[in-house]
Coordinates of C-alpha atoms in Angstrom, one line a residue:
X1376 CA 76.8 141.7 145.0
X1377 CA 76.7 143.5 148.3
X1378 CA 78.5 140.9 150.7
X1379 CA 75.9 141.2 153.9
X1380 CA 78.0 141.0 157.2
X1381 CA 76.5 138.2 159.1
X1382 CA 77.8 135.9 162.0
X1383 CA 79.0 133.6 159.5
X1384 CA 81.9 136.2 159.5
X1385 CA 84.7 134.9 162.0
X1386 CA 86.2 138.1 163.2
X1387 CA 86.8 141.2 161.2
X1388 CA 88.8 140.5 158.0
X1389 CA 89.0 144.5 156.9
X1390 CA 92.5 146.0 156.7
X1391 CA 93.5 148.8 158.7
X1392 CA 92.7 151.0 161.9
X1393 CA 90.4 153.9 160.4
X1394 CA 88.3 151.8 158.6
X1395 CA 86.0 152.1 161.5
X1396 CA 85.8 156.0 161.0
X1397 CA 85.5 156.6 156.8
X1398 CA 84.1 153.1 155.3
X1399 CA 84.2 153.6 151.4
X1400 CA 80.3 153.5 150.5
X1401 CA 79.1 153.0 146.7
X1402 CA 81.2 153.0 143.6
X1403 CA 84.7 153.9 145.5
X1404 CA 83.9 150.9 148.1
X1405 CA 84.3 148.1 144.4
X1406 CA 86.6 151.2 142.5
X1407 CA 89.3 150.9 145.1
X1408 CA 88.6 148.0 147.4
X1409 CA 91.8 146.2 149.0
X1410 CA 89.1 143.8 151.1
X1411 CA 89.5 140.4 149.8
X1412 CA 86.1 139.9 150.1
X1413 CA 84.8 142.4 147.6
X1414 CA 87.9 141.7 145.4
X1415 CA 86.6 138.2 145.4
X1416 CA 83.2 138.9 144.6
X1417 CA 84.0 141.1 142.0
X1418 CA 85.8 138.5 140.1
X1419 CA 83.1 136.2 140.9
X1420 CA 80.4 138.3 139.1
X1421 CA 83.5 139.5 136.2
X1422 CA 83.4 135.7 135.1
X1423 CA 79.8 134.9 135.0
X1424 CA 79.4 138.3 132.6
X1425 CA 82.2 136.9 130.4
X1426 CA 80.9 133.3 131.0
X1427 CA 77.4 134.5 129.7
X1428 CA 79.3 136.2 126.9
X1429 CA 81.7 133.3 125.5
X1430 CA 77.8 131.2 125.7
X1431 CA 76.4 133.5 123.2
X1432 CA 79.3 132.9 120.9
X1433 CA 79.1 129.0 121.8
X1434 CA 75.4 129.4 120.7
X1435 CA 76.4 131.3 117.5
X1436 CA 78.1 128.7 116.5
X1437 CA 75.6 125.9 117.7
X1438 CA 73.1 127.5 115.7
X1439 CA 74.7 127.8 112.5
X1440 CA 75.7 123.8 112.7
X1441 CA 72.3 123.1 113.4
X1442 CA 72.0 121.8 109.9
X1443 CA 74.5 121.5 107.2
X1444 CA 74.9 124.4 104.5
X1445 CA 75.5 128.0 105.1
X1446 CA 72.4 129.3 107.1
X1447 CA 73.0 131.9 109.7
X1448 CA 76.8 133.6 109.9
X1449 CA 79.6 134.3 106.9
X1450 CA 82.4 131.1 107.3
X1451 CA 85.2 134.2 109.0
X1452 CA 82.4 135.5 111.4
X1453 CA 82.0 131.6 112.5
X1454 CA 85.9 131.2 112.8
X1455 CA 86.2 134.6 114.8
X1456 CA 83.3 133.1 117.0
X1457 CA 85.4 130.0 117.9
X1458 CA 88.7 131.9 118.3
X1459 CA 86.7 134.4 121.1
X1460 CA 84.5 131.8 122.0
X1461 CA 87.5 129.8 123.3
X1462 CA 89.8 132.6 124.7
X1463 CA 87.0 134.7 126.7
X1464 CA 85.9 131.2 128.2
X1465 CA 89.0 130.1 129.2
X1466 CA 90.9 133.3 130.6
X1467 CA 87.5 135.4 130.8
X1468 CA 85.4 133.0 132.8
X1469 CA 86.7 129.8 134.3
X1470 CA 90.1 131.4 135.7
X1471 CA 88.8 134.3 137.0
X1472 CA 86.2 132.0 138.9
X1473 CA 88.9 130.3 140.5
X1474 CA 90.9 133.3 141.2
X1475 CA 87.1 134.6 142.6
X1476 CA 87.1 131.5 145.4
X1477 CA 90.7 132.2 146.4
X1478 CA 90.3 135.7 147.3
X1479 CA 87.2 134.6 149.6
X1480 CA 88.5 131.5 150.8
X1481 CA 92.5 131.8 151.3
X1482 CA 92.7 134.3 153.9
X1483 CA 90.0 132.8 156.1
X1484 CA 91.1 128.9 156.1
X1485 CA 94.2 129.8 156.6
X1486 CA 93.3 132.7 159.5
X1487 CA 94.6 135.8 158.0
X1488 CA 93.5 139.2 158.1
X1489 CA 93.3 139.7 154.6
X1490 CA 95.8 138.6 151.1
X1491 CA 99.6 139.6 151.5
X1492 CA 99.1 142.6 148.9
X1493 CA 95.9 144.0 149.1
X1494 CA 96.6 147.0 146.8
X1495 CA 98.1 144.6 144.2
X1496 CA 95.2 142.8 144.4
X1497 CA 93.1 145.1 143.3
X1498 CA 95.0 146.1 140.6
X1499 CA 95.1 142.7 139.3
X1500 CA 91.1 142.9 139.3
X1501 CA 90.8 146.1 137.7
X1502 CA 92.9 145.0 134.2
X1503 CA 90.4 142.4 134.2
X1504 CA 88.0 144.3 132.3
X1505 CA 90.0 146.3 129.9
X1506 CA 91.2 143.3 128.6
X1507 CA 88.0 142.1 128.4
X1508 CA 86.9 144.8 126.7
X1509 CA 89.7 144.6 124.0
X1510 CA 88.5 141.1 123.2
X1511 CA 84.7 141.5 123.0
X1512 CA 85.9 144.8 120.8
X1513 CA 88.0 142.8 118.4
X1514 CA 84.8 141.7 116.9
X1515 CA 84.3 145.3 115.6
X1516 CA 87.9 145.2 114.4
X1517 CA 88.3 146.2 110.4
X1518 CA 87.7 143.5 108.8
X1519 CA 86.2 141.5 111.9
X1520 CA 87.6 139.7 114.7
X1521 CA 90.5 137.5 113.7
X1522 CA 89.4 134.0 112.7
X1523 CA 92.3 131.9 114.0
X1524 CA 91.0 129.7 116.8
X1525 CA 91.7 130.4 120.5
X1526 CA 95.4 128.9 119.8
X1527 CA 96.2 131.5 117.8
X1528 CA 98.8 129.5 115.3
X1529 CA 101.4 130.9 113.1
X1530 CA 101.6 131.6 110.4
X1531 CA 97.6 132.6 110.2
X1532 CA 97.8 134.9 113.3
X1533 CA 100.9 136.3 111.4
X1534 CA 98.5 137.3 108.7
X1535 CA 95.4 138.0 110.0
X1536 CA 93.7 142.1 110.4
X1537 CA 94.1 144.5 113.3
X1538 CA 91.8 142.0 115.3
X1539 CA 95.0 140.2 115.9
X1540 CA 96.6 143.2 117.5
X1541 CA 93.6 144.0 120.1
X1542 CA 93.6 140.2 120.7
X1543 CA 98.0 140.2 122.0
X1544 CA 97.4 143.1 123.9
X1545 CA 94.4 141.6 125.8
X1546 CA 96.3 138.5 125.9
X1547 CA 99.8 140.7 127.9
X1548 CA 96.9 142.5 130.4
X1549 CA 95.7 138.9 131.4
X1550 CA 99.0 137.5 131.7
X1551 CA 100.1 140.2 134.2
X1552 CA 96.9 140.0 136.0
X1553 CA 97.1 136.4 136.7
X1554 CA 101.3 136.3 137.2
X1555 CA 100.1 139.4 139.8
X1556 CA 97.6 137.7 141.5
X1557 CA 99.4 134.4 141.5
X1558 CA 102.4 136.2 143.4
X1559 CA 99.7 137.9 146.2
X1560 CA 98.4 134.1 146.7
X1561 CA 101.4 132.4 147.4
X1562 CA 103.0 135.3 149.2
X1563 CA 99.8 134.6 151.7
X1564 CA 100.0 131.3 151.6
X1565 CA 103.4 131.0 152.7
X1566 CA 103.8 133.9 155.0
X1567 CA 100.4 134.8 156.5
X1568 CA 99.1 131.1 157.9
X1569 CA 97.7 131.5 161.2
X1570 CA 100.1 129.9 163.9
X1571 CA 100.3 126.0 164.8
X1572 CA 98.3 126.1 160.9
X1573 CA 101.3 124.5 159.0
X1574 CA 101.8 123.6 155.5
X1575 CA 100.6 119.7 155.9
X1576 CA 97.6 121.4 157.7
X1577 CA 96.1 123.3 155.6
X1578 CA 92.8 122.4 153.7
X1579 CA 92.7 121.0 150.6
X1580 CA 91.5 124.4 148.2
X1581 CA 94.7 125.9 149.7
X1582 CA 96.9 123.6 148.6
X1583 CA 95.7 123.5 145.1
X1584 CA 95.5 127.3 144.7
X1585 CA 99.4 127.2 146.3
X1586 CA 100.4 124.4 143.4
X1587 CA 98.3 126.5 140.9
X1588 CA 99.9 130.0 141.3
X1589 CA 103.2 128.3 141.0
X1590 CA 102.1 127.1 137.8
X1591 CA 101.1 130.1 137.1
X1592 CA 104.0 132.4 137.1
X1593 CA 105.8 129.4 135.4
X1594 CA 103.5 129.5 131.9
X1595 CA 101.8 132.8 131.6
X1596 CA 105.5 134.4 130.6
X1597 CA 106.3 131.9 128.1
X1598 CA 102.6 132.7 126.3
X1599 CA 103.1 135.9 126.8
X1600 CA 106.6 135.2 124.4
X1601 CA 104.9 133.5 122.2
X1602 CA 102.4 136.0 121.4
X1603 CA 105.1 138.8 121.6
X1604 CA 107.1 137.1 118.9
X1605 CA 103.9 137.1 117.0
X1606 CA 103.5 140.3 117.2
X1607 CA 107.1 141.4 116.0
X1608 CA 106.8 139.4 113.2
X1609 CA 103.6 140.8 111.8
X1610 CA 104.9 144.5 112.5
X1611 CA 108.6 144.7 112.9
X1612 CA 109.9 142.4 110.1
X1613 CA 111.1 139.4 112.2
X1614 CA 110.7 135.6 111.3
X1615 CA 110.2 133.8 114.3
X1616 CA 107.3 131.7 112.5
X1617 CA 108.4 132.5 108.9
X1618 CA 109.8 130.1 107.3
X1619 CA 110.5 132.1 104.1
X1620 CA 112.5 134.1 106.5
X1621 CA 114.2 131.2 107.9
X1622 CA 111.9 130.9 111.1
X1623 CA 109.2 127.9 111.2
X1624 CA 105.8 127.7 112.2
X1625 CA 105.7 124.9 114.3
X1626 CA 108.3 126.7 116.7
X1627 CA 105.2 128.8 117.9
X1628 CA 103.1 125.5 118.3
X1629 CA 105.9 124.3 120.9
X1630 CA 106.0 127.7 122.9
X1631 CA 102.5 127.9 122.9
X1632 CA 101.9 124.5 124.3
X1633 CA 104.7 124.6 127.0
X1634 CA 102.2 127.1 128.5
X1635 CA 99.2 125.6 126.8
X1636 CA 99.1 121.9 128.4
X1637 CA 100.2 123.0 132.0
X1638 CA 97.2 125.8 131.2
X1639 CA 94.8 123.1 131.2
X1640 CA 95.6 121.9 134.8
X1641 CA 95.8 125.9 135.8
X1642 CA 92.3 125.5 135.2
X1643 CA 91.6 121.9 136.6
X1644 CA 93.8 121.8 140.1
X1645 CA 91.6 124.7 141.7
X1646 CA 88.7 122.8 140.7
X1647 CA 90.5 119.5 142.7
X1648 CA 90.7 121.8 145.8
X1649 CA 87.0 122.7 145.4
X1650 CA 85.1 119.3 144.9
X1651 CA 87.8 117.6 148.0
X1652 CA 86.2 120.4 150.5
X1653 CA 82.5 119.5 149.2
X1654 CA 82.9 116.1 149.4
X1655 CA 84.0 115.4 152.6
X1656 CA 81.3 118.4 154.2
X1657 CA 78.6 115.7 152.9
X1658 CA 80.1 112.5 153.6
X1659 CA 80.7 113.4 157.3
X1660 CA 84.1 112.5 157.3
X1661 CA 87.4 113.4 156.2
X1662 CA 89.1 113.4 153.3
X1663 CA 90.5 110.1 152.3
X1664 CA 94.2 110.0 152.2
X1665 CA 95.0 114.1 152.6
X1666 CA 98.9 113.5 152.0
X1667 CA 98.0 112.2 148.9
X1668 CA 96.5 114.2 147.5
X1669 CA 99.2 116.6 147.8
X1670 CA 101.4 114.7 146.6
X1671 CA 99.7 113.7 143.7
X1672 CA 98.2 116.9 142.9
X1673 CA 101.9 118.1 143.1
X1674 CA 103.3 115.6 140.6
X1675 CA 100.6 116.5 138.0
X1676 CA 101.7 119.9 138.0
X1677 CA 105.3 118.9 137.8
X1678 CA 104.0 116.5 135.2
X1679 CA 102.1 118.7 133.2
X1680 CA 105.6 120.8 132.0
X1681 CA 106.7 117.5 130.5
X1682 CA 104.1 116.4 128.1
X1683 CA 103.5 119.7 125.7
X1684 CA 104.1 118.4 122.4
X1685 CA 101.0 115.5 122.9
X1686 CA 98.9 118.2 120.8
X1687 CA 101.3 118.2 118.2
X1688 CA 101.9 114.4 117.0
X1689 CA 100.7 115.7 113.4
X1690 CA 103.1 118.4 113.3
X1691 CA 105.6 115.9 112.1
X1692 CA 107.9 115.0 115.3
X1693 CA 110.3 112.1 115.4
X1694 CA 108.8 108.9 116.2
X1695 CA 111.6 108.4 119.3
X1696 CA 109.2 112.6 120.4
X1697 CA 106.2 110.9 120.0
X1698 CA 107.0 107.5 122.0
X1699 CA 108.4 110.3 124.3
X1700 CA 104.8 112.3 124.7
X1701 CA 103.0 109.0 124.8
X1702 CA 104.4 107.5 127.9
X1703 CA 104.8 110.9 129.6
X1704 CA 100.8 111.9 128.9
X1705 CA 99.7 108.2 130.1
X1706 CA 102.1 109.0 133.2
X1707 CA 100.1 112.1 134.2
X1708 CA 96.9 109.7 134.3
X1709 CA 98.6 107.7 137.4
X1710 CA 98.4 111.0 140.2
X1711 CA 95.1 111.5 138.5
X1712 CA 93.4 108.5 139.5
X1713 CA 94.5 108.9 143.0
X1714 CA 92.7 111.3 142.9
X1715 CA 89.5 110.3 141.6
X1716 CA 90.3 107.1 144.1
X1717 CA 90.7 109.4 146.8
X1718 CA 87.3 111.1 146.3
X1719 CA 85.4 108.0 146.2
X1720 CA 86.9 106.3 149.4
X1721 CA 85.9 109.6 151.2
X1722 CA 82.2 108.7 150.2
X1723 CA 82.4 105.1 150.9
X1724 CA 80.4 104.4 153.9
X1725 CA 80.1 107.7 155.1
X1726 CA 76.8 109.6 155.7
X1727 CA 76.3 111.2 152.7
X1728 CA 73.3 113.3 151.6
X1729 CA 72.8 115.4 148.0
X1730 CA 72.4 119.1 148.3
X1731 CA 72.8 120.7 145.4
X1732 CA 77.1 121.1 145.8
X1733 CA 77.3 117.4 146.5
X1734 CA 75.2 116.9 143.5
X1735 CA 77.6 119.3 141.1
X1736 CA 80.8 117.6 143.2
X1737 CA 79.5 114.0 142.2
X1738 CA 78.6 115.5 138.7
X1739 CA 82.1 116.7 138.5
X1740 CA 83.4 113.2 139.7
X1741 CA 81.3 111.5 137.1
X1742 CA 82.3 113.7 134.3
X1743 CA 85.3 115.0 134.5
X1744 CA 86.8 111.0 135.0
X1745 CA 84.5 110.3 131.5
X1746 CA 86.9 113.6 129.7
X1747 CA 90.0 111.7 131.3
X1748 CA 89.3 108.6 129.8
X1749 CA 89.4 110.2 126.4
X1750 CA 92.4 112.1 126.9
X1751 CA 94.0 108.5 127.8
X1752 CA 92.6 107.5 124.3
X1753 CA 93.6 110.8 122.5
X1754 CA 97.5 110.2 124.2
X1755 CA 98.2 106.9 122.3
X1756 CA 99.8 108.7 119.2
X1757 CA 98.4 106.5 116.2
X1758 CA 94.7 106.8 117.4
X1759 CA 95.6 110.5 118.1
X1760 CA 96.7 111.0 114.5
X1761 CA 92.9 109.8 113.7
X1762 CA 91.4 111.8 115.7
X1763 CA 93.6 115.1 115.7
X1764 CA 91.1 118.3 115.1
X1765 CA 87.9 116.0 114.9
X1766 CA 84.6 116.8 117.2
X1767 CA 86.3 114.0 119.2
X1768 CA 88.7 116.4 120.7
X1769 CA 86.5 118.8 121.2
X1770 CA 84.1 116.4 123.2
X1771 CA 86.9 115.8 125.2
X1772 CA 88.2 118.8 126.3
X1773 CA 84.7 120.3 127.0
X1774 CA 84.2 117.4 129.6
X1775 CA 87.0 118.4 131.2
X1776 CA 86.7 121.9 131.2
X1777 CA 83.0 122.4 131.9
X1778 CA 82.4 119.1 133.9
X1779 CA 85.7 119.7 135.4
X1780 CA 86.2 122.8 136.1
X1781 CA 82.4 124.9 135.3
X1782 CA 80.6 122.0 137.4
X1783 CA 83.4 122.2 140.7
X1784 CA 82.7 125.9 140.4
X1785 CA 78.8 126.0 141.1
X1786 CA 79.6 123.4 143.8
X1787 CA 81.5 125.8 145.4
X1788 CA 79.7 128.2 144.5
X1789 CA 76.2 126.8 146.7
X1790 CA 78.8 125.7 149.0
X1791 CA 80.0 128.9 150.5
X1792 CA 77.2 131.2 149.3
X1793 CA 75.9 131.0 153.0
X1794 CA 79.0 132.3 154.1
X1795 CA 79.1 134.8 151.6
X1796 CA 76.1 136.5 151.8
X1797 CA 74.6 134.9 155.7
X1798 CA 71.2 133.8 153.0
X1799 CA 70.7 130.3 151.9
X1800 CA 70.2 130.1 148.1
X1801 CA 66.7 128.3 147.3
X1802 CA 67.7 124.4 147.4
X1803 CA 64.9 122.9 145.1
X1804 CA 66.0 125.4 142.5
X1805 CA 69.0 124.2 142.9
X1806 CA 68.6 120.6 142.1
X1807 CA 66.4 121.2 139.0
X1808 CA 69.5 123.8 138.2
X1809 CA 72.2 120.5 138.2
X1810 CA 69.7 118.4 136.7
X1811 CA 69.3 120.7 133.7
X1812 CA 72.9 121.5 133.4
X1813 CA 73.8 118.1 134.0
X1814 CA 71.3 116.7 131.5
X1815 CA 71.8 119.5 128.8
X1816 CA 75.2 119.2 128.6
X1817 CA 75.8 115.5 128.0
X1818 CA 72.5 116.2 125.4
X1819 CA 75.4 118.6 124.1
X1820 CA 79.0 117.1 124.0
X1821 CA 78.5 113.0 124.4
X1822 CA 77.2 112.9 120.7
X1823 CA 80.5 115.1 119.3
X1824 CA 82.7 112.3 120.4
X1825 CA 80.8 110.2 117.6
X1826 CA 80.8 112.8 115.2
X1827 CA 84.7 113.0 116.1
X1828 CA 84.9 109.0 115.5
X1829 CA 83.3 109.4 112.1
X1830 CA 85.5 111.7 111.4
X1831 CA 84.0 115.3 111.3
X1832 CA 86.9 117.9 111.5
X1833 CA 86.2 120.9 114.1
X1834 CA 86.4 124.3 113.4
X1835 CA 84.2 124.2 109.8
X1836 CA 80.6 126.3 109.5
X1837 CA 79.8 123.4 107.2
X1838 CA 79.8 119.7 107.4
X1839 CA 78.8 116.5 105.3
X1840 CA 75.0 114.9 105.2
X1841 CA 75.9 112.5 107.2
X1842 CA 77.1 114.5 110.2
X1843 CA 73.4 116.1 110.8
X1844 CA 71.5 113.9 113.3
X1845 CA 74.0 114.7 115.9
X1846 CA 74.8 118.0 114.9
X1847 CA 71.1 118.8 115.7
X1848 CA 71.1 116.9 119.0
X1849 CA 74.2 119.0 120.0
X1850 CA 72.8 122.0 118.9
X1851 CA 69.8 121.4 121.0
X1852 CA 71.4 121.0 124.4
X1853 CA 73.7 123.3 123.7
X1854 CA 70.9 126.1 123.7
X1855 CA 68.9 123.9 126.8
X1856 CA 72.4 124.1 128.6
X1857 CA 73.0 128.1 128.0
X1858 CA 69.6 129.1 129.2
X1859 CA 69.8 126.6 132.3
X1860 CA 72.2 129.1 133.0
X1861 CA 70.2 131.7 133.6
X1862 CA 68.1 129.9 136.3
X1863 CA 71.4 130.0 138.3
X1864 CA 71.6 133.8 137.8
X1865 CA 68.1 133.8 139.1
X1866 CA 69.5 131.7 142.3
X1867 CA 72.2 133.9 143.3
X1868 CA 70.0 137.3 143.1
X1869 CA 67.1 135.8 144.8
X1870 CA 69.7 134.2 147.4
X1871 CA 71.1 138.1 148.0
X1872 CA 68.0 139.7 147.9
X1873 CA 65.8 137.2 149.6
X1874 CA 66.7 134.3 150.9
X1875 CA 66.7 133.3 154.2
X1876 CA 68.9 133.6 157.1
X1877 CA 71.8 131.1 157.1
X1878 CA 72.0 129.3 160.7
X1879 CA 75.2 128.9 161.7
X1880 CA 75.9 125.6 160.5
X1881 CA 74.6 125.8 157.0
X1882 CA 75.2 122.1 156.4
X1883 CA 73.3 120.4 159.0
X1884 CA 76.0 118.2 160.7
X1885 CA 78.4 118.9 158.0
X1886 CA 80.6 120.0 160.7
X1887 CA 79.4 119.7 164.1
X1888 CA 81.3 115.6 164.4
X1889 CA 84.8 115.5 166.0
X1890 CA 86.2 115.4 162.3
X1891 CA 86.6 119.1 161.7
X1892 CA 89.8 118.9 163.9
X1893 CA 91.6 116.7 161.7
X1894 CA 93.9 118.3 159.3
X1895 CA 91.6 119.0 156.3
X1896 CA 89.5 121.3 158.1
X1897 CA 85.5 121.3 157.7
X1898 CA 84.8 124.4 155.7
X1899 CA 82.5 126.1 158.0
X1900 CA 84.2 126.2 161.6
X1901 CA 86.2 129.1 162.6
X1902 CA 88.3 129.8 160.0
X1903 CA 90.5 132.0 162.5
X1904 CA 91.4 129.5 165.3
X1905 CA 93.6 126.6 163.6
X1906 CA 92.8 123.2 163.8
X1907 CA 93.9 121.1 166.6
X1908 CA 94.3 117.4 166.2
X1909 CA 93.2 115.6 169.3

């Protein structure tokens, strides 16, 4: 994606004096690009590939629950699909999105030149796609990819083929990327803020991304154990997970959770900072209650380290653990629905109109409060026990990871693409592109939260007669949602190639009112000057 320079472009962002004199052209300007810019972009276009590949898997396994019975794929070729289905999606796709935004957006709300460690940054690109690579690979594994779901749990992982191995070793390269790119965005964050911009100033994305990378560097070590000790165990004769050997299995099911659950808000608080710049840019005013949503959004991070064993009330806990989990995991839903307060009062009464972000931010707000509501009902241990491993769950988490977090992305995504490439993307397409996705994927995942109420387990190629009406109705958006998808491909290249010329003020009067000098900054003034508060 060749980033155009335009006069959205507040002042030059490129790092170094001779840049003027040998500009890397071509394949060495992506190979070895410290520019934020291009670093961005290429994690941008990195996740949509992996994002269109964890879809086909998503559709291999749509298609073969069409109908009950065995039609399409062998029963280990459907559980490798879910185990790489979940894992490219979730560190393949909807991270590196986020991680995408930050690179673009950090250093220019904030006024800096560029990130803190440019060189670092690129490094923590460029493992991106050997790792990938290892994962899409460990399909062609002997004896296929390994068919443990994305959690990997002892003692299957323990025992499954060299699939496994490929799988760890992706799983270390990701980890350092993200700990490495966590470190370069605080590092910025902290150090590189334009003057008079402090801490309580800045907007709202930076913020989240600041709570995130801390996060960050918290969790991805302790996965990083877990999957080590996995590792030793299946080739160097420990028993971490053994119990034969005097280890236990559910020992890995707390490790992998205490980075697992604070995981799940990795992916969500980025996607908070996203939808509260949209928001306010279309409801003319400011965001409602900024300290507040620090606050909160820092509490459910804090939070989120506290609540770990809620996905494992089966596992046979004492009931004093599971009271424990149960009030803490209700807790968390206090900061949330600050938030979600917050987001509303910042609409009510102001002048709001519905381009396509708005649409994905008020999608997002919708949705992603509907996946909350279930996770409040899937916290409450005896109906939890019910509904452990059913569809139930998995309608739940899907509402809050692609309402959540896939929605917040294309809303920023329309948002800043202006800025990005100085074109505006085509706006009818992209209404008829929310309305799809929008439509498509509550076709796909409201009807699994009935199937998870009657009980349906997840994670089975089969299922019982009575499971197929809805099975079929998921089946069918799921495949209506996936090639939606393509129609926003078709956006972004016609946007690059030929759309036309963004004004100045992309957002008619988005930020042209006295508000953009209050401290959650309108997105589209000058990035470099701070804001002043009058």
């Amino acid at each position: 994606m060749e980033a155009v320079n335009t006069h959205a472009d507040h002042g030059h962002h490129d790092r170094g004096h001779d840049d003027h004199d040998h500009k890397p052209t071509g394949l060495k300007r992506w190979l070895m690009s410290t520019n934020h810019k291009d670093i961005g972009t290429m994690y941008l276009w990195f996740s949509f590939f992996m994002f269109i590949v964890g879809g086909i898997m998503a559709l291999v396994i749509r298609s073969e629950l069409f109908q009950p019975g065995l039609q399409i794929v062998k029963p280990e070729f459907f559980n490798s699909m879910t185990t790489y289905h979940g894992l490219i999606m979730v560190f393949g796709a909807i991270m590196p999105a986020f991680v995408g935004f930050a690179n673009w957006l950090i250093p220019m709300q904030i006024g800096a030149a560029d990130m803190a460690f440019p060189r670092m940054n690129n490094l923590s690109f460029w493992l991106l796609p050997p790792a990938a690579f290892l994962l899409i690979g460990a399909q062609f594994a002997p004896g296929g990819g390994a068919g443990v779901g994305w959690t990997l749990y002892a003692p299957l992982s323990t025992q499954a083929g060299p699939a496994m191995d490929l799988t760890i070793f992706a799983i270390h390269i990701l980890g350092m990327s993200s700990i490495m790119g966590s470190i370069n965005i605080i590092t910025t964050l902290l150090n590189m803020r334009a003057p008079g911009m402090a801490l309580m100033k800045m907007p709202m994305f930076c913020w989240t991304w600041l709570i995130t990378a801390y996060l960050l560097v918290a969790v991805m070590p302790v996965l990083a154990g877990a999957v080590t000790m996995t590792l030793t165990d299946r080739h160097f004769g420990t028993h971490f997970f053994n119990a034969a050997g005097g280890g236990d299995p559910v020992l890995y099911q707390h490790i992998f959770w205490f980075f697992g659950h604070p995981e799940v808000y990795i992916i969500a608080i980025p996607a908070f900072g996203v939808v509260s710049q949209v928001i306010p840019a279309f409801s003319r005013k400011p965001l409602f209650g900024y300290a507040s949503m620090v606050y909160a959004t820092a509490s459910i991070a804090i939070l989120s380290f506290m609540v770990w064993a809620h996905h494992m009330y089966t596992a046979g806990m004492p009931v004093q653990a599971q009271l424990y989990f149960m009030y803490a995991t209700v807790l968390i839903a206090v900061p949330t629905g600050v938030k979600v307060f917050n987001w509303v009062a910042t609409m009510w009464r102001g002048s709001l109109t519905f381009e396509t972000p708005m649409l994905f931010a008020i999608g997002f707000l919708f949705l992603f409060t509907l996946g909350g509501f279930t996770g409040l009902v899937l916290s409450i241990t005896p109906v939890d026990v019910q509904l452990h491993d059913t569809y139930y769950v998995v309608a739940h988490f899907h509402y809050v990871m692609v309402a959540g977090a896939l929605f917040s992305a294309f809303a920023g995504i329309y948002f800043w693409l202006p800025k990005w490439t100085g074109r505006m993307y085509d706006e009818k397409l992209g209404r008829i592109h929310f309305w799809l996705s929008l439509v498509f994927f509550n076709l796909t995942f409201f009807v699994q939260h009935f199937l998870g109420l009657a009980g349906m387990p997840r994670r089975i190629p089969d299922y019982a007669l009575q499971f197929a009406e809805f099975n079929a109705i998921s089946s069918v958006g799921a495949f209506g949602f996936g090639f939606s998808q393509l129609l926003f491909l078709y956006i972004v290249i016609k946007t690059i190639t030929s759309g036309e010329k963004a004004p100045d003020r992309p957002w008619e009067g988005a930020d042209s009112l006295e508000w953009t000098h209050l401290p959650s900054p309108a997105p589209f003034h000058s990035f470099v000057e701070p804001p002043v508060i009058k």
